Short mmCIF file of C-alpha atoms in Angstrom, two decimals:
data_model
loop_
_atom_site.label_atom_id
_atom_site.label_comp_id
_atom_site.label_asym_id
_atom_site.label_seq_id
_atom_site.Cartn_x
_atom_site.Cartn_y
_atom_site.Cartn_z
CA UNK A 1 0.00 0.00 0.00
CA UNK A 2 1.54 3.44 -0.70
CA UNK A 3 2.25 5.63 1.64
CA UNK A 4 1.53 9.46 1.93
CA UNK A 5 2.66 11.50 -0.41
CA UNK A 6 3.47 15.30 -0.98
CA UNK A 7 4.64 17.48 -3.70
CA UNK A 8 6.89 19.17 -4.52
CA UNK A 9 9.32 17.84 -1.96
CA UNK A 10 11.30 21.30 -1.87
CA UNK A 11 10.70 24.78 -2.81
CA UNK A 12 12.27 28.08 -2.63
CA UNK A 13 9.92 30.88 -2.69
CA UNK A 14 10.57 34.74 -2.21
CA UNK A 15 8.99 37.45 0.44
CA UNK A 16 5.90 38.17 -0.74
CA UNK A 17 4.47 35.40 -3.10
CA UNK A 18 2.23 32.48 -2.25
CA UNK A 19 2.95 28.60 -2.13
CA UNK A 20 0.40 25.90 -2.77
CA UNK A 21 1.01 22.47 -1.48
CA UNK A 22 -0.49 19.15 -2.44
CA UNK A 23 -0.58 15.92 -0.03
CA UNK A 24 -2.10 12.43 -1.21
CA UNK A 25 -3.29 10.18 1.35
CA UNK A 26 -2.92 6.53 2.16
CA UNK A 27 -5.94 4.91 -0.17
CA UNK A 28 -9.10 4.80 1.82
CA UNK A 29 -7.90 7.45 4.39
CA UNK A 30 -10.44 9.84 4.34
CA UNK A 31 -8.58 12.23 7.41
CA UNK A 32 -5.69 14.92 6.15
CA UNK A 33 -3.81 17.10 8.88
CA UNK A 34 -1.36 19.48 8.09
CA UNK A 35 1.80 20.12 10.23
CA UNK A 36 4.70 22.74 10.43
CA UNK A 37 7.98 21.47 11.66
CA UNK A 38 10.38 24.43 12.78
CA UNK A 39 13.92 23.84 14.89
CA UNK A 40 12.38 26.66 16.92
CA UNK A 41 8.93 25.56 17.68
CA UNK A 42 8.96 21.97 16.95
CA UNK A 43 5.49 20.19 14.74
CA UNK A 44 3.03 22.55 15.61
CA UNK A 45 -0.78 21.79 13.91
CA UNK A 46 -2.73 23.60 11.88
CA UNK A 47 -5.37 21.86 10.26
CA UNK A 48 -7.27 18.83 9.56
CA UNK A 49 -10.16 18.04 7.17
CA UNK A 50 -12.59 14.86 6.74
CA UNK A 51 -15.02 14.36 3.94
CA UNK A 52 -13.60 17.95 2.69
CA UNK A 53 -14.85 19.59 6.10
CA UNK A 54 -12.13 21.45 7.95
CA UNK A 55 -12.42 20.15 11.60
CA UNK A 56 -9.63 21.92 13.71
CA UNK A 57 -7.38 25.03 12.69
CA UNK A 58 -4.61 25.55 14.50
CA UNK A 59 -2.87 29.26 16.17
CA UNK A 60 -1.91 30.19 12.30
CA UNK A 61 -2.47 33.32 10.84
CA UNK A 62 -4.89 33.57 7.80
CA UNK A 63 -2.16 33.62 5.31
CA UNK A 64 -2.60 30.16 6.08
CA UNK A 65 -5.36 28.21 4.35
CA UNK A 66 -6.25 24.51 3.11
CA UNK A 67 -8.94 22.61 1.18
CA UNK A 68 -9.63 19.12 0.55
CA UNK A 69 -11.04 17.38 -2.37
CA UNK A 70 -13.57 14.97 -3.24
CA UNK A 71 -11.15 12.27 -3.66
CA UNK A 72 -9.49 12.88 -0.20
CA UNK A 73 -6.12 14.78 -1.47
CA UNK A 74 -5.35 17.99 0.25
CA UNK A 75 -3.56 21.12 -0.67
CA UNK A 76 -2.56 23.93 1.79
CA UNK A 77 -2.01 27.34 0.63
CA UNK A 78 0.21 29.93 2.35
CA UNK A 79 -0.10 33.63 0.73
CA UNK A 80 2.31 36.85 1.07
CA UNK A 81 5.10 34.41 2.14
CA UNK A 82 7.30 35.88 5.35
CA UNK A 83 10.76 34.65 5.78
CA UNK A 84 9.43 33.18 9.11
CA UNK A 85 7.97 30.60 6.80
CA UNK A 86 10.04 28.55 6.28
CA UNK A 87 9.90 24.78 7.34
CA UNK A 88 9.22 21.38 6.63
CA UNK A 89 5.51 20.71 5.98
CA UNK A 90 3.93 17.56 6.77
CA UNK A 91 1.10 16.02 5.75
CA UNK A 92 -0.63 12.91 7.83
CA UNK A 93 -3.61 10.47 6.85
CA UNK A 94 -5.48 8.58 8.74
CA UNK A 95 -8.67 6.69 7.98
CA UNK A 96 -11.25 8.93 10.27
CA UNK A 97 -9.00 11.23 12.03
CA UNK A 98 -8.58 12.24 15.29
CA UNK A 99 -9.17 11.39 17.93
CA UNK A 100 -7.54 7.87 18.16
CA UNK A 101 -6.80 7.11 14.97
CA UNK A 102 -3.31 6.65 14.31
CA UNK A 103 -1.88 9.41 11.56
CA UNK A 104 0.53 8.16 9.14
CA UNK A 105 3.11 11.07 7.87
CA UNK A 106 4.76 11.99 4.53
CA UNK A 107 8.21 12.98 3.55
CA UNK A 108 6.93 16.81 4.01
CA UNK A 109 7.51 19.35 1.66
CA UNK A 110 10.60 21.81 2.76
CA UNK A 111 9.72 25.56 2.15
CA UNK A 112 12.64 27.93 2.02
CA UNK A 113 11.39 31.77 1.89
CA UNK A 114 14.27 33.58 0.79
CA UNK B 1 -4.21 23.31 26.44
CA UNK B 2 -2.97 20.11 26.03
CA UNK B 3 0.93 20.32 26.91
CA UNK B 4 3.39 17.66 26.28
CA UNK B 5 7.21 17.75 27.52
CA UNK B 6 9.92 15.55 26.27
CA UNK B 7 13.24 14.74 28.32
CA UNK B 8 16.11 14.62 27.74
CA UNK B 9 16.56 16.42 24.59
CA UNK B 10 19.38 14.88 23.40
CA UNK B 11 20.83 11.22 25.05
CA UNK B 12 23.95 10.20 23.46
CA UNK B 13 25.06 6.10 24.42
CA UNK B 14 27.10 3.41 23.43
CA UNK B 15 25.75 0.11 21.51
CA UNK B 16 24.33 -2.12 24.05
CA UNK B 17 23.95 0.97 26.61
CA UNK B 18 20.24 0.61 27.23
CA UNK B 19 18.36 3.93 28.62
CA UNK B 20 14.89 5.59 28.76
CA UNK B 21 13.08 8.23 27.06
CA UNK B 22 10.33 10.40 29.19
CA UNK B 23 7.40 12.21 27.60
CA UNK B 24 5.19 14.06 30.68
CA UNK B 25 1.77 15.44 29.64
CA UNK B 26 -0.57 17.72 30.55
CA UNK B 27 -4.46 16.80 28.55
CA UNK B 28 -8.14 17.11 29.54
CA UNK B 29 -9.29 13.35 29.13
CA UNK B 30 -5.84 11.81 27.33
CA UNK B 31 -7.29 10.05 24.44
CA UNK B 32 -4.03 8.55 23.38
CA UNK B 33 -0.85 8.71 23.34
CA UNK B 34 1.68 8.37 20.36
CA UNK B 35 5.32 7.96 19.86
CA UNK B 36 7.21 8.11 16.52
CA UNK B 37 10.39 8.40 15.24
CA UNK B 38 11.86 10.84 12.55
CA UNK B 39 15.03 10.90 11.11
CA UNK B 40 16.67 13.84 9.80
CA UNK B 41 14.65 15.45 7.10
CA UNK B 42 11.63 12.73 6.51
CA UNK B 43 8.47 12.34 7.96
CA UNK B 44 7.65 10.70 11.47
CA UNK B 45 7.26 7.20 11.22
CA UNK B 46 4.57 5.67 13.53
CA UNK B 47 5.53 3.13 16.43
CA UNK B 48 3.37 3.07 19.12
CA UNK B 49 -0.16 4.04 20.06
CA UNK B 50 -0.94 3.64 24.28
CA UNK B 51 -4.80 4.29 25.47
CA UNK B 52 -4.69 3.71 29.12
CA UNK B 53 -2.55 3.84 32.46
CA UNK B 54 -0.44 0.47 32.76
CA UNK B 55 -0.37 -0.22 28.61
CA UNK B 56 2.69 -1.56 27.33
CA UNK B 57 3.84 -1.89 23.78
CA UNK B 58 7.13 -3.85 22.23
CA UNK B 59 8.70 -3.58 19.00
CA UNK B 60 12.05 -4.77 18.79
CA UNK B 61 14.26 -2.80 20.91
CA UNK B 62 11.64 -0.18 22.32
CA UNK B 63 9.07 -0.41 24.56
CA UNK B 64 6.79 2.38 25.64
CA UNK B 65 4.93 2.43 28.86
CA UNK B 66 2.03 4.97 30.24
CA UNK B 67 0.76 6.19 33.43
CA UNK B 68 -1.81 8.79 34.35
CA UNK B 69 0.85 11.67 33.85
CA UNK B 70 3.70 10.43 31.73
CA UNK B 71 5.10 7.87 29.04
CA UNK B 72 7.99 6.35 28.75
CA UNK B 73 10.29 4.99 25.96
CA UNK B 74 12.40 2.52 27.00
CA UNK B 75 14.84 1.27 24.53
CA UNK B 76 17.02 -1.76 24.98
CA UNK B 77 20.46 -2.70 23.88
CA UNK B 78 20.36 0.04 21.06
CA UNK B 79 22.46 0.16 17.98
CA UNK B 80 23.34 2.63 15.77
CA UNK B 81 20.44 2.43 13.58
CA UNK B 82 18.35 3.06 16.33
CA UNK B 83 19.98 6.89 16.17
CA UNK B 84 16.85 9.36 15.70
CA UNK B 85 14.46 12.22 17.05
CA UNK B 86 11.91 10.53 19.24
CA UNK B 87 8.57 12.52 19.36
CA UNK B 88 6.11 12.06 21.95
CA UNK B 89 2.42 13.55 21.00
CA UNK B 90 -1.22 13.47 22.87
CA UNK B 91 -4.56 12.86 21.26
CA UNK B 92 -7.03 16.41 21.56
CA UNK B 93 -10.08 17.91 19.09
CA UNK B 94 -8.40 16.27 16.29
CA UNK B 95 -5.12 17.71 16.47
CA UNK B 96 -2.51 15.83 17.88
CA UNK B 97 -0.23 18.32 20.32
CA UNK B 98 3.68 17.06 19.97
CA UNK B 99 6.35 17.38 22.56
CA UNK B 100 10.08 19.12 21.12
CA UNK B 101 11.31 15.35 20.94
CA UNK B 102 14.59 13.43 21.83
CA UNK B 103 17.41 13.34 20.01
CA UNK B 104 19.18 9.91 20.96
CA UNK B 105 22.72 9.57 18.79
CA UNK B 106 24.05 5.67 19.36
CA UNK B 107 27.62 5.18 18.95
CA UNK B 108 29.23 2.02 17.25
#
């Protein structure tokens, strides 16, 4: 069974522009959370979606935003990119989500803001 | 606010040194608890998922533990593939809330 996956895998953006990110989940997971992953601050959440309904947003600003499709993939989309941005972004699955279901990762996507 | 706190953060040993990782939490009604281990720039793979007080999981060389306020990671005999960032995370409104990790470096 494949795993998670996310594209691109890396990216180098500048102040100012946006970023769209795409995550594919493990077949028949229907649950997508998004994670950011900074030395500083560790994986901190901030959102999830089932059945294309966003459940839980985490302390983000607005620039941050997500959607989820029919089919289950997820993109996230981060707007008027800040140096502060950049990290690894992860994507998990899991086949209903929190709470108690166990959330498989991806690779992440690493987002340099130059 | 659920609030999770890993120790140490980093634990260097020698092959065969065995040791123990320590995840202390802080949640309204713990739903579960997770461990899983990342290595430098990939995901976090899954290991262990622990419900209740008194669980215990195995898996090779780990085993995690839980009581009412804390987890533990024990890990036995390690080798140098067992070098990684240990991350320790609680179950809340479907988020899960992570702890900074453990960085455990095995030497050959």
């Amino acid at each position: 069974k494949a795993g998670v996956t996310q594209t691109p895998r890396y990216l180098i953006k500048t102040r100012g522009q946006q970023v769209t990110l795409s995550c594919s989940p493990i077949s028949g997971h229907r649950s997508v959370s998004w994670y950011q992953q900074t030395p500083g601050q560790g994986l901190q959440f901030l959102f999830e979606y089932f059945s294309e309904t966003q459940r839980n947003k985490g302390n983000f600003p607005g620039r941050f935003s997500g959607r989820q499709f029919s089919n289950s993939r997820s993109e996230m989309n981060v707007s008027t990119l800040e140096l502060g941005d950049s990290a690894l972004y992860l994507c998990a699955s899991s086949l209903t989500g929190p709470p108690t279901d166990t959330q498989y990762f991806g690779p992440g996507t690493r987002l340099t803001v130059l | 606010e659920d609030q999770v706190t890993q120790s140490p953060e980093a634990l260097r040993l020698q092959e065969g040194e065995s040791s123990s990782l320590n995840c202390s939490y802080t949640v309204s009604g713990l739903r579960g608890l997770f461990w899983y281990r990342q290595d430098p720039g990939k995901g976090p793979e899954f290991l262990f998922t622990l419900y209740s007080a008194g669980e215990e999981k195995e898996k090779e060389r780990l085993k995690a533990t839980l009581t009412k306020k804390e987890s533990f990671l024990h890990i036995t005999a390690p080798k140098p593939e067992d070098s990684a960032t240990y991350l320790c995370a609680v179950e809340g409104d479907y988020k899960l809330s992570f702890g900074a990790g453990t960085t455990v470096t095995v030497r050959a």
